[in-house]
Amino acid sequence: MTDPRRLPASASVVVIGGGVMGLSTAHHLARAGVRDVVLLDKGGLGSGSTCKAAGGVRAQFSDPVNIALRARSLETFREFPRLFGQEIDFHEVGYLFLLDSRPAVTAFEANVALQNDLGVPSRVIGVDEACRLSPLVSTDGLLAAAYSPTDGHCTPESVVLGYASAARRAGATLLPHCAATGIDVRDGQVVGVRTEAGTIRTDAVVCAAGAWSAEVGSWAGVDLPVSPLRRQVLVTGPVPGLDPRTPFTVDFGTSLYFHGEGHGAGRGLLLGMSDPDETPGFALTRSDGWLPRLGAAIERRAPALAEVGIAGGWAGLYETTPDHNALIGRADAVEGFLYATGFSGHGFLMGPAVGEVVRDLYLGAEPFVDVGGLSAARFAGVDVRPELTIV
Ligand SMILES: Cc1cc2nc3c(=O)[nH]c(=O)nc-3n(C[C@H](O)[C@H](O)[C@H](O)COP(=O)(O)OP(=O)(O)OC[C@H]3O[C@@H](n4cnc5c(N)ncnc54)[C@H](O)[C@@H]3O)c2cc1C
């Protein structure tokens, strides 16, 4: 726990959550000249979902706002070492969605057209080309694939380190192992954030608490419909002959995905799959229930992997919203309460752009993309636009 004597008495803004969203936001606020930015995390920086992520970064989505946020973030990931002096092991190997049903092909054709209009160089390709790009793939039942060469994957821990160092250099105070325990609101205005080490006076708070955001919102009477859902990943032992250019490959029909992990002769794969039997909750124990379904998907789509040993794995939490779109905005009823959460399993890749957007919302400036449709208020009415995604 933070020594109460080290806790700032006041702050311009308190960011709750030290994952990629909170850190990117704190960095952008401090870089913009906002003084006394304080960030709290109940654990270590990145210890929530961020450092559990598979590290996939892509602009292949089905909604224009999501595409714009992701494309902007990709630019930052590509330039990260130059901008932040931090290597993040960005592999620009592309993302490959394998499609085995006519409706999926039709939907991806429409998505690709939209992505191309927005400058994303994705394309629908034939099965032969897909298998050339990702040689472990079996063609069984495949009709086509969607591929974007500028997507890829990188290392979440390094991104956390890069943003944390940059935020500190810009003057932000980062307090890991200091849990927020409440938010004080007076006459509809945020006036303070309570922590386990004391209270910080502030008139602005950013909820970037990932899977824990519903509770943080409730302290201020703001409804943030985010629920935690466990996801598991496995890391294999070395895969002999693995092509280092293997894209982040997703079997859209089953949600099985894999990408290269590690270096040199020890290079293996990180792989995962959704579990439709998973129910909301904060449990992080690893379970075996999903393994038979995973095994069946591997047998069908990448049979060579059935022979590869498993070296380890972990479980993390998706922070899901009812329509699988993020919640980004300012609360209507509580002045000074901002939120960036509910990324529904795709937040790592949105962190860079969302930090810029939250900075602008705080400063009252126009963000580079209109995020009005991502307001939490949308669940109070109509107009839900589900994102077409499974991974
Ligand atoms: C297995 C797995 C694979 C994934 N793969 C990908 C991927 O390939 N690409 C991708 O884009 N995304 C992926 N994701 C999703 C991604 O990890 C999340 O969307 C993203 O990390 C969310 O970032 P965040 O900063 O909003 O949340 P988090 O990283 O969870 O940060 C929230 C922080 O808030 C802190 N907190 C909570 N309550 C309090 C409190 N009361 N006081 C202080 N601090 C508090 C937590 O400790 C936590 O560190 C994956 C997730 C999982 C689980």
GROMACS .gro file of C-alpha atoms and ligand atoms in nm:
model
  444
    1MET     CA    1   0.000   0.000   0.000
    2THR     CA    2   0.113   0.357  -0.069
    3ASP     CA    3   0.251   0.542   0.235
    4PRO     CA    4  -0.026   0.793   0.324
    5ARG     CA    5   0.246   1.062   0.354
    6ARG     CA    6   0.325   1.012  -0.017
    7LEU     CA    7  -0.035   1.051  -0.127
    8PRO     CA    8  -0.090   1.386  -0.304
    9ALA     CA    9  -0.352   1.595  -0.122
   10SER     CA   10  -0.499   1.717  -0.449
   11ALA     CA   11  -0.484   1.654  -0.823
   12SER     CA   12  -0.619   1.810  -1.141
   13VAL     CA   13  -0.736   1.467  -1.244
   14VAL     CA   14  -0.719   1.120  -1.092
   15VAL     CA   15  -0.702   0.825  -1.331
   16ILE     CA   16  -0.829   0.501  -1.173
   17GLY     CA   17  -0.656   0.206  -1.341
   18GLY     CA   18  -0.297   0.154  -1.454
   19GLY     CA   19  -0.356  -0.064  -1.759
   20VAL     CA   20  -0.290   0.052  -2.111
   21MET     CA   21  -0.591   0.288  -2.105
   22GLY     CA   22  -0.506   0.461  -1.781
   23LEU     CA   23  -0.137   0.489  -1.863
   24SER     CA   24  -0.192   0.619  -2.215
   25THR     CA   25  -0.446   0.869  -2.077
   26ALA     CA   26  -0.213   0.985  -1.797
   27HIS     CA   27   0.070   1.023  -2.046
   28HIS     CA   28  -0.137   1.226  -2.292
   29LEU     CA   29  -0.282   1.449  -2.019
   30ALA     CA   30   0.060   1.523  -1.869
   31ARG     CA   31   0.214   1.578  -2.213
   32ALA     CA   32  -0.063   1.828  -2.288
   33GLY     CA   33   0.048   2.029  -1.985
   34VAL     CA   34  -0.216   1.916  -1.735
   35ARG     CA   35  -0.048   1.950  -1.397
   36ASP     CA   36  -0.090   1.711  -1.106
   37VAL     CA   37  -0.214   1.408  -1.297
   38VAL     CA   38  -0.235   1.117  -1.050
   39LEU     CA   39  -0.288   0.755  -1.155
   40LEU     CA   40  -0.387   0.481  -0.911
   41ASP     CA   41  -0.377   0.106  -0.952
   42LYS     CA   42  -0.477  -0.144  -0.687
   43GLY     CA   43  -0.204  -0.378  -0.812
   44GLY     CA   44   0.106  -0.338  -1.028
   45LEU     CA   45   0.091  -0.134  -1.348
   46GLY     CA   46  -0.047  -0.352  -1.627
   47SER     CA   47  -0.144  -0.626  -1.380
   48GLY     CA   48  -0.512  -0.625  -1.482
   49SER     CA   49  -0.600  -0.743  -1.831
   50THR     CA   50  -0.330  -0.554  -2.021
   51CYS     CA   51  -0.038  -0.784  -1.944
   52LYS     CA   52  -0.264  -1.087  -2.000
   53ALA     CA   53  -0.340  -0.982  -2.359
   54ALA     CA   54  -0.227  -1.180  -2.660
   55GLY     CA   55  -0.082  -0.858  -2.798
   56GLY     CA   56  -0.279  -0.858  -3.124
   57VAL     CA   57  -0.308  -0.518  -3.292
   58ARG     CA   58  -0.527  -0.470  -3.596
   59ALA     CA   59  -0.750  -0.228  -3.780
   60GLN     CA   60  -0.977  -0.497  -3.929
   61PHE     CA   61  -1.309  -0.416  -3.762
   62SER     CA   62  -1.663  -0.358  -3.884
   63ASP     CA   63  -1.748  -0.016  -3.739
   64PRO     CA   64  -1.600   0.311  -3.871
   65VAL     CA   65  -1.524   0.452  -3.526
   66ASN     CA   66  -1.353   0.131  -3.416
   67ILE     CA   67  -1.153   0.121  -3.739
   68ALA     CA   68  -1.040   0.482  -3.693
   69LEU     CA   69  -0.935   0.423  -3.330
   70ARG     CA   70  -0.746   0.107  -3.421
   71ALA     CA   71  -0.577   0.252  -3.728
   72ARG     CA   72  -0.457   0.550  -3.523
   73SER     CA   73  -0.325   0.316  -3.253
   74LEU     CA   74  -0.141   0.106  -3.513
   75GLU     CA   75   0.049   0.418  -3.622
   76THR     CA   76   0.166   0.465  -3.263
   77PHE     CA   77   0.265   0.100  -3.216
   78ARG     CA   78   0.467   0.118  -3.537
   79GLU     CA   79   0.650   0.429  -3.414
   80PHE     CA   80   0.666   0.330  -3.045
   81PRO     CA   81   1.045   0.288  -3.014
   82ARG     CA   82   1.106   0.631  -3.171
   83LEU     CA   83   0.829   0.805  -2.973
   84PHE     CA   84   0.892   0.643  -2.634
   85GLY     CA   85   1.245   0.501  -2.648
   86GLN     CA   86   1.097   0.158  -2.575
   87GLU     CA   87   1.123  -0.151  -2.796
   88ILE     CA   88   0.786  -0.335  -2.805
   89ASP     CA   89   0.870  -0.627  -3.034
   90PHE     CA   90   0.613  -0.518  -3.292
   91HIS     CA   91   0.577  -0.792  -3.555
   92GLU     CA   92   0.401  -0.646  -3.857
   93VAL     CA   93   0.302  -0.989  -3.987
   94GLY     CA   94  -0.062  -0.911  -4.064
   95TYR     CA   95  -0.388  -1.056  -3.936
   96LEU     CA   96  -0.553  -1.339  -4.125
   97PHE     CA   97  -0.921  -1.429  -4.070
   98LEU     CA   98  -1.006  -1.775  -4.210
   99LEU     CA   99  -1.365  -1.794  -4.333
  100ASP     CA  100  -1.565  -2.115  -4.378
  101SER     CA  101  -1.922  -1.994  -4.430
  102ARG     CA  102  -2.090  -1.787  -4.700
  103PRO     CA  103  -2.241  -1.535  -4.451
  104ALA     CA  104  -1.896  -1.479  -4.298
  105VAL     CA  105  -1.742  -1.418  -4.642
  106THR     CA  106  -2.019  -1.171  -4.729
  107ALA     CA  107  -1.976  -0.987  -4.399
  108PHE     CA  108  -1.597  -0.967  -4.435
  109GLU     CA  109  -1.628  -0.846  -4.796
  110ALA     CA  110  -1.839  -0.556  -4.669
  111ASN     CA  111  -1.595  -0.490  -4.383
  112VAL     CA  112  -1.297  -0.490  -4.618
  113ALA     CA  113  -1.470  -0.238  -4.847
  114LEU     CA  114  -1.533  -0.012  -4.547
  115GLN     CA  115  -1.177  -0.057  -4.417
  116ASN     CA  116  -1.034   0.025  -4.762
  117ASP     CA  117  -1.244   0.344  -4.772
  118LEU     CA  118  -1.082   0.439  -4.440
  119GLY     CA  119  -0.730   0.370  -4.567
  120VAL     CA  120  -0.678   0.020  -4.423
  121PRO     CA  121  -0.506  -0.206  -4.683
  122SER     CA  122  -0.708  -0.522  -4.603
  123ARG     CA  123  -0.826  -0.757  -4.876
  124VAL     CA  124  -1.026  -1.074  -4.925
  125ILE     CA  125  -0.799  -1.352  -5.051
  126GLY     CA  126  -0.837  -1.709  -5.174
  127VAL     CA  127  -0.769  -2.022  -4.973
  128ASP     CA  128  -0.437  -2.098  -5.148
  129GLU     CA  129  -0.294  -1.759  -5.063
  130ALA     CA  130  -0.419  -1.790  -4.704
  131CYS     CA  131  -0.236  -2.121  -4.664
  132ARG     CA  132   0.081  -1.979  -4.820
  133LEU     CA  133   0.070  -1.695  -4.566
  134SER     CA  134  -0.005  -1.924  -4.271
  135PRO     CA  135   0.143  -2.263  -4.360
  136LEU     CA  136   0.007  -2.447  -4.052
  137VAL     CA  137  -0.350  -2.397  -4.175
  138SER     CA  138  -0.552  -2.686  -4.316
  139THR     CA  139  -0.788  -2.592  -4.601
  140ASP     CA  140  -1.069  -2.818  -4.473
  141GLY     CA  141  -1.399  -2.637  -4.547
  142LEU     CA  142  -1.239  -2.296  -4.603
  143LEU     CA  143  -1.399  -2.063  -4.857
  144ALA     CA  144  -1.181  -1.751  -4.833
  145ALA     CA  145  -0.987  -1.532  -4.590
  146ALA     CA  146  -0.948  -1.165  -4.503
  147TYR     CA  147  -0.595  -1.034  -4.462
  148SER     CA  148  -0.442  -0.702  -4.370
  149PRO     CA  149  -0.061  -0.686  -4.392
  150THR     CA  150  -0.017  -0.386  -4.161
  151ASP     CA  151  -0.174  -0.554  -3.855
  152GLY     CA  152   0.036  -0.769  -3.622
  153HIS     CA  153   0.125  -0.823  -3.258
  154CYS     CA  154   0.356  -0.678  -2.993
  155THR     CA  155   0.444  -0.719  -2.625
  156PRO     CA  156   0.197  -0.564  -2.376
  157GLU     CA  157   0.449  -0.543  -2.087
  158SER     CA  158   0.677  -0.329  -2.302
  159VAL     CA  159   0.394  -0.097  -2.399
  160VAL     CA  160   0.305  -0.057  -2.030
  161LEU     CA  161   0.667   0.024  -1.950
  162GLY     CA  162   0.689   0.274  -2.237
  163TYR     CA  163   0.376   0.463  -2.135
  164ALA     CA  164   0.455   0.453  -1.763
  165SER     CA  165   0.805   0.593  -1.815
  166ALA     CA  166   0.679   0.861  -2.054
  167ALA     CA  167   0.395   0.961  -1.820
  168ARG     CA  168   0.637   0.997  -1.530
  169ARG     CA  169   0.882   1.197  -1.743
  170ALA     CA  170   0.595   1.429  -1.835
  171GLY     CA  171   0.521   1.487  -1.466
  172ALA     CA  172   0.238   1.245  -1.384
  173THR     CA  173   0.240   1.069  -1.047
  174LEU     CA  174   0.179   0.697  -1.082
  175LEU     CA  175   0.080   0.510  -0.767
  176PRO     CA  176   0.067   0.132  -0.814
  177HIS     CA  177  -0.058  -0.072  -0.516
  178CYS     CA  178  -0.290   0.210  -0.413
  179ALA     CA  179  -0.655   0.111  -0.455
  180ALA     CA  180  -0.929   0.367  -0.503
  181THR     CA  181  -1.211   0.292  -0.261
  182GLY     CA  182  -1.467   0.560  -0.340
  183ILE     CA  183  -1.550   0.881  -0.525
  184ASP     CA  184  -1.691   1.184  -0.349
  185VAL     CA  185  -1.956   1.376  -0.540
  186ARG     CA  186  -2.109   1.699  -0.414
  187ASP     CA  187  -2.398   1.875  -0.590
  188GLY     CA  188  -2.342   1.664  -0.902
  189GLN     CA  189  -1.968   1.742  -0.918
  190VAL     CA  190  -1.674   1.511  -0.846
  191VAL     CA  191  -1.483   1.658  -0.551
  192GLY     CA  192  -1.250   1.377  -0.446
  193VAL     CA  193  -1.124   1.023  -0.483
  194ARG     CA  194  -1.091   0.809  -0.175
  195THR     CA  195  -0.803   0.563  -0.164
  196GLU     CA  196  -0.678   0.311   0.088
  197ALA     CA  197  -0.409   0.566   0.178
  198GLY     CA  198  -0.640   0.868   0.217
  199THR     CA  199  -0.843   1.108   0.003
  200ILE     CA  200  -0.723   1.308  -0.298
  201ARG     CA  201  -0.916   1.631  -0.365
  202THR     CA  202  -0.994   1.659  -0.734
  203ASP     CA  203  -1.271   1.778  -0.961
  204ALA     CA  204  -1.205   1.518  -1.233
  205VAL     CA  205  -1.171   1.142  -1.239
  206VAL     CA  206  -1.114   0.904  -1.529
  207CYS     CA  207  -1.243   0.551  -1.482
  208ALA     CA  208  -0.999   0.326  -1.669
  209ALA     CA  209  -1.056   0.033  -1.436
  210GLY     CA  210  -1.117  -0.230  -1.704
  211ALA     CA  211  -1.318  -0.529  -1.582
  212TRP     CA  212  -1.366  -0.358  -1.243
  213SER     CA  213  -1.528  -0.045  -1.391
  214ALA     CA  214  -1.889  -0.116  -1.293
  215GLU     CA  215  -1.796  -0.084  -0.925
  216VAL     CA  216  -1.594   0.233  -0.982
  217GLY     CA  217  -1.884   0.387  -1.175
  218SER     CA  218  -2.129   0.292  -0.900
  219TRP     CA  219  -1.933   0.501  -0.647
  220ALA     CA  220  -2.036   0.809  -0.845
  221GLY     CA  221  -2.378   0.679  -0.944
  222VAL     CA  222  -2.268   0.626  -1.306
  223ASP     CA  223  -2.391   0.308  -1.473
  224LEU     CA  224  -2.101   0.144  -1.661
  225PRO     CA  225  -2.232  -0.192  -1.783
  226VAL     CA  226  -1.904  -0.383  -1.788
  227SER     CA  227  -1.884  -0.746  -1.682
  228PRO     CA  228  -1.573  -0.963  -1.640
  229LEU     CA  229  -1.537  -1.277  -1.851
  230ARG     CA  230  -1.243  -1.513  -1.816
  231ARG     CA  231  -1.033  -1.591  -2.124
  232GLN     CA  232  -0.745  -1.837  -2.134
  233VAL     CA  233  -0.440  -1.862  -2.356
  234LEU     CA  234  -0.172  -2.128  -2.397
  235VAL     CA  235   0.189  -2.103  -2.508
  236THR     CA  236   0.339  -2.399  -2.692
  237GLY     CA  237   0.691  -2.535  -2.682
  238PRO     CA  238   0.911  -2.482  -2.989
  239VAL     CA  239   0.739  -2.543  -3.324
  240PRO     CA  240   1.008  -2.674  -3.562
  241GLY     CA  241   1.018  -2.489  -3.893
  242LEU     CA  242   0.765  -2.225  -3.784
  243ASP     CA  243   0.761  -1.947  -4.043
  244PRO     CA  244   0.852  -1.624  -3.856
  245ARG     CA  245   0.621  -1.433  -4.094
  246THR     CA  246   0.315  -1.634  -3.979
  247PRO     CA  247   0.031  -1.382  -3.941
  248PHE     CA  248  -0.190  -1.354  -3.635
  249THR     CA  249  -0.424  -1.625  -3.766
  250VAL     CA  250  -0.789  -1.648  -3.661
  251ASP     CA  251  -1.027  -1.929  -3.756
  252PHE     CA  252  -1.342  -1.718  -3.758
  253GLY     CA  253  -1.578  -2.019  -3.742
  254THR     CA  254  -1.436  -2.157  -3.415
  255SER     CA  255  -1.251  -1.848  -3.280
  256LEU     CA  256  -0.924  -2.049  -3.254
  257TYR     CA  257  -0.631  -1.810  -3.298
  258PHE     CA  258  -0.253  -1.829  -3.286
  259HIS     CA  259   0.057  -1.620  -3.345
  260GLY     CA  260   0.432  -1.666  -3.313
  261GLU     CA  261   0.578  -1.629  -2.965
  262GLY     CA  262   0.944  -1.621  -2.867
  263HIS     CA  263   1.255  -1.607  -3.078
  264GLY     CA  264   1.498  -1.826  -3.268
  265ALA     CA  265   1.497  -2.205  -3.236
  266GLY     CA  266   1.272  -2.186  -2.928
  267ARG     CA  267   1.002  -2.005  -3.121
  268GLY     CA  268   0.654  -2.143  -3.053
  269LEU     CA  269   0.299  -2.015  -3.066
  270LEU     CA  270   0.059  -1.835  -2.838
  271LEU     CA  271  -0.290  -1.972  -2.897
  272GLY     CA  272  -0.638  -1.925  -2.761
  273MET     CA  273  -1.007  -1.965  -2.823
  274SER     CA  274  -1.328  -1.834  -2.672
  275ASP     CA  275  -1.524  -2.063  -2.441
  276PRO     CA  276  -1.901  -2.031  -2.492
  277ASP     CA  277  -1.961  -2.202  -2.155
  278GLU     CA  278  -1.774  -1.931  -1.963
  279THR     CA  279  -1.995  -1.725  -1.730
  280PRO     CA  280  -1.923  -1.373  -1.598
  281GLY     CA  281  -1.700  -1.353  -1.292
  282PHE     CA  282  -1.359  -1.250  -1.164
  283ALA     CA  283  -1.215  -1.604  -1.131
  284LEU     CA  284  -0.864  -1.628  -1.275
  285THR     CA  285  -0.795  -1.991  -1.201
  286ARG     CA  286  -0.717  -2.195  -1.511
  287SER     CA  287  -0.977  -2.454  -1.604
  288ASP     CA  288  -0.968  -2.751  -1.841
  289GLY     CA  289  -1.329  -2.734  -1.954
  290TRP     CA  290  -1.245  -2.560  -2.281
  291LEU     CA  291  -0.962  -2.796  -2.381
  292PRO     CA  292  -1.166  -3.063  -2.568
  293ARG     CA  293  -1.323  -2.792  -2.787
  294LEU     CA  294  -0.981  -2.633  -2.841
  295GLY     CA  295  -0.833  -2.971  -2.932
  296ALA     CA  296  -1.109  -3.033  -3.188
  297ALA     CA  297  -1.055  -2.691  -3.347
  298ILE     CA  298  -0.679  -2.753  -3.368
  299GLU     CA  299  -0.731  -3.100  -3.522
  300ARG     CA  300  -0.944  -2.947  -3.793
  301ARG     CA  301  -0.773  -2.616  -3.867
  302ALA     CA  302  -0.406  -2.663  -3.773
  303PRO     CA  303  -0.353  -3.039  -3.724
  304ALA     CA  304   0.027  -3.016  -3.708
  305LEU     CA  305  -0.013  -2.834  -3.375
  306ALA     CA  306  -0.174  -3.138  -3.214
  307GLU     CA  307   0.179  -3.284  -3.183
  308VAL     CA  308   0.330  -2.975  -3.018
  309GLY     CA  309   0.377  -2.965  -2.640
  310ILE     CA  310   0.219  -2.696  -2.422
  311ALA     CA  311   0.473  -2.496  -2.221
  312GLY     CA  312   0.236  -2.280  -2.017
  313GLY     CA  313  -0.057  -2.044  -2.023
  314TRP     CA  314  -0.268  -1.805  -1.820
  315ALA     CA  315  -0.617  -1.669  -1.768
  316GLY     CA  316  -0.722  -1.305  -1.786
  317LEU     CA  317  -1.044  -1.106  -1.799
  318TYR     CA  318  -1.230  -0.962  -2.093
  319GLU     CA  319  -1.422  -0.649  -1.990
  320THR     CA  320  -1.741  -0.699  -2.184
  321THR     CA  321  -2.027  -0.463  -2.260
  322PRO     CA  322  -2.368  -0.570  -2.391
  323ASP     CA  323  -2.281  -0.476  -2.752
  324HIS     CA  324  -1.905  -0.553  -2.738
  325ASN     CA  325  -1.825  -0.190  -2.806
  326ALA     CA  326  -1.626   0.032  -2.572
  327LEU     CA  327  -1.759   0.293  -2.332
  328ILE     CA  328  -1.582   0.624  -2.383
  329GLY     CA  329  -1.714   0.961  -2.274
  330ARG     CA  330  -1.815   1.198  -1.997
  331ALA     CA  331  -2.099   1.118  -1.761
  332ASP     CA  332  -2.402   1.339  -1.821
  333ALA     CA  333  -2.526   1.349  -1.463
  334VAL     CA  334  -2.194   1.380  -1.277
  335GLU     CA  335  -1.964   1.666  -1.370
  336GLY     CA  336  -1.599   1.562  -1.384
  337PHE     CA  337  -1.652   1.187  -1.432
  338LEU     CA  338  -1.492   1.051  -1.752
  339TYR     CA  339  -1.460   0.689  -1.854
  340ALA     CA  340  -1.269   0.473  -2.103
  341THR     CA  341  -1.355   0.112  -2.047
  342GLY     CA  342  -1.549  -0.192  -2.169
  343PHE     CA  343  -1.320  -0.270  -2.462
  344SER     CA  344  -1.459  -0.622  -2.467
  345GLY     CA  345  -1.129  -0.796  -2.527
  346HIS     CA  346  -0.983  -0.548  -2.776
  347GLY     CA  347  -0.851  -0.274  -2.552
  348PHE     CA  348  -0.482  -0.337  -2.581
  349LEU     CA  349  -0.483  -0.237  -2.944
  350MET     CA  350  -0.694   0.074  -2.877
  351GLY     CA  351  -0.488   0.214  -2.589
  352PRO     CA  352  -0.278   0.467  -2.780
  353ALA     CA  353  -0.570   0.633  -2.959
  354VAL     CA  354  -0.807   0.625  -2.663
  355GLY     CA  355  -0.555   0.807  -2.444
  356GLU     CA  356  -0.559   1.090  -2.698
  357VAL     CA  357  -0.939   1.092  -2.708
  358VAL     CA  358  -0.977   1.105  -2.328
  359ARG     CA  359  -0.722   1.387  -2.310
  360ASP     CA  360  -0.935   1.583  -2.556
  361LEU     CA  361  -1.259   1.508  -2.373
  362TYR     CA  362  -1.097   1.632  -2.053
  363LEU     CA  363  -0.964   1.948  -2.219
  364GLY     CA  364  -1.293   2.014  -2.398
  365ALA     CA  365  -1.120   1.979  -2.736
  366GLU     CA  366  -1.252   1.796  -3.043
  367PRO     CA  367  -1.116   1.437  -3.053
  368PHE     CA  368  -0.978   1.316  -3.387
  369VAL     CA  369  -1.283   1.088  -3.416
  370ASP     CA  370  -1.636   1.142  -3.288
  371VAL     CA  371  -1.684   0.895  -3.000
  372GLY     CA  372  -2.036   1.016  -2.918
  373GLY     CA  373  -2.176   0.675  -3.018
  374LEU     CA  374  -1.962   0.507  -2.750
  375SER     CA  375  -2.125   0.696  -2.464
  376ALA     CA  376  -2.248   0.473  -2.180
  377ALA     CA  377  -2.582   0.652  -2.218
  378ARG     CA  378  -2.652   0.444  -2.530
  379PHE     CA  379  -2.773   0.158  -2.313
  380ALA     CA  380  -3.037   0.380  -2.163
  381GLY     CA  381  -3.199   0.411  -2.505
  382VAL     CA  382  -3.174   0.247  -2.845
  383ASP     CA  383  -2.912   0.250  -3.121
  384VAL     CA  384  -2.692  -0.046  -3.025
  385ARG     CA  385  -2.435  -0.123  -3.299
  386PRO     CA  386  -2.278  -0.462  -3.223
  387GLU     CA  387  -1.915  -0.509  -3.336
  388LEU     CA  388  -1.869  -0.819  -3.557
  389THR     CA  389  -1.594  -0.995  -3.374
  390ILE     CA  390  -1.529  -1.313  -3.184
  391VAL     CA  391  -1.168  -1.309  -3.070
  392LIG     C1  392  -0.644  -1.370  -2.263
  392LIG     C2  393  -0.664  -1.231  -2.317
  392LIG     C3  394  -0.617  -1.201  -2.444
  392LIG     C4  395  -0.634  -1.073  -2.497
  392LIG     N1  396  -0.581  -1.044  -2.619
  392LIG     C5  397  -0.594  -0.920  -2.669
  392LIG     C6  398  -0.536  -0.886  -2.794
  392LIG     O1  399  -0.473  -0.969  -2.860
  392LIG     N2  400  -0.551  -0.759  -2.840
  392LIG     C7  401  -0.622  -0.665  -2.769
  392LIG     O2  402  -0.636  -0.552  -2.817
  392LIG     N3  403  -0.676  -0.694  -2.650
  392LIG     C8  404  -0.665  -0.818  -2.598
  392LIG     N4  405  -0.720  -0.847  -2.477
  392LIG     C9  406  -0.799  -0.745  -2.408
  392LIG    C10  407  -0.711  -0.643  -2.340
  392LIG     O3  408  -0.624  -0.709  -2.252
  392LIG    C11  409  -0.799  -0.543  -2.263
  392LIG     O4  410  -0.905  -0.498  -2.345
  392LIG    C12  411  -0.715  -0.423  -2.222
  392LIG     O5  412  -0.599  -0.462  -2.157
  392LIG    C13  413  -0.797  -0.330  -2.134
  392LIG     O6  414  -0.709  -0.234  -2.082
  392LIG     P1  415  -0.755  -0.145  -1.962
  392LIG     O7  416  -0.645  -0.053  -1.931
  392LIG     O8  417  -0.890  -0.088  -1.994
  392LIG     O9  418  -0.782  -0.251  -1.843
  392LIG     P2  419  -0.678  -0.323  -1.746
  392LIG    O10  420  -0.551  -0.355  -1.810
  392LIG    O11  421  -0.753  -0.435  -1.682
  392LIG    O12  422  -0.649  -0.211  -1.639
  392LIG    C14  423  -0.744  -0.176  -1.540
  392LIG    C15  424  -0.667  -0.158  -1.412
  392LIG    O13  425  -0.754  -0.101  -1.316
  392LIG    C16  426  -0.709  -0.144  -1.190
  392LIG     N5  427  -0.815  -0.124  -1.093
  392LIG    C17  428  -0.935  -0.185  -1.087
  392LIG     N6  429  -1.004  -0.139  -0.982
  392LIG    C18  430  -0.925  -0.048  -0.919
  392LIG    C19  431  -0.939   0.032  -0.804
  392LIG     N7  432  -1.049   0.027  -0.727
  392LIG     N8  433  -0.838   0.115  -0.770
  392LIG    C20  434  -0.725   0.120  -0.844
  392LIG     N9  435  -0.706   0.044  -0.953
  392LIG    C21  436  -0.805  -0.038  -0.991
  392LIG    C22  437  -0.673  -0.291  -1.214
  392LIG    O14  438  -0.581  -0.338  -1.117
  392LIG    C23  439  -0.614  -0.288  -1.354
  392LIG    O15  440  -0.473  -0.285  -1.354
  392LIG    C24  441  -0.702  -0.974  -2.422
  392LIG    C25  442  -0.749  -1.004  -2.293
  392LIG    C26  443  -0.730  -1.132  -2.240
  392LIG    C27  444  -0.781  -1.162  -2.103
   0.00000   0.00000   0.00000
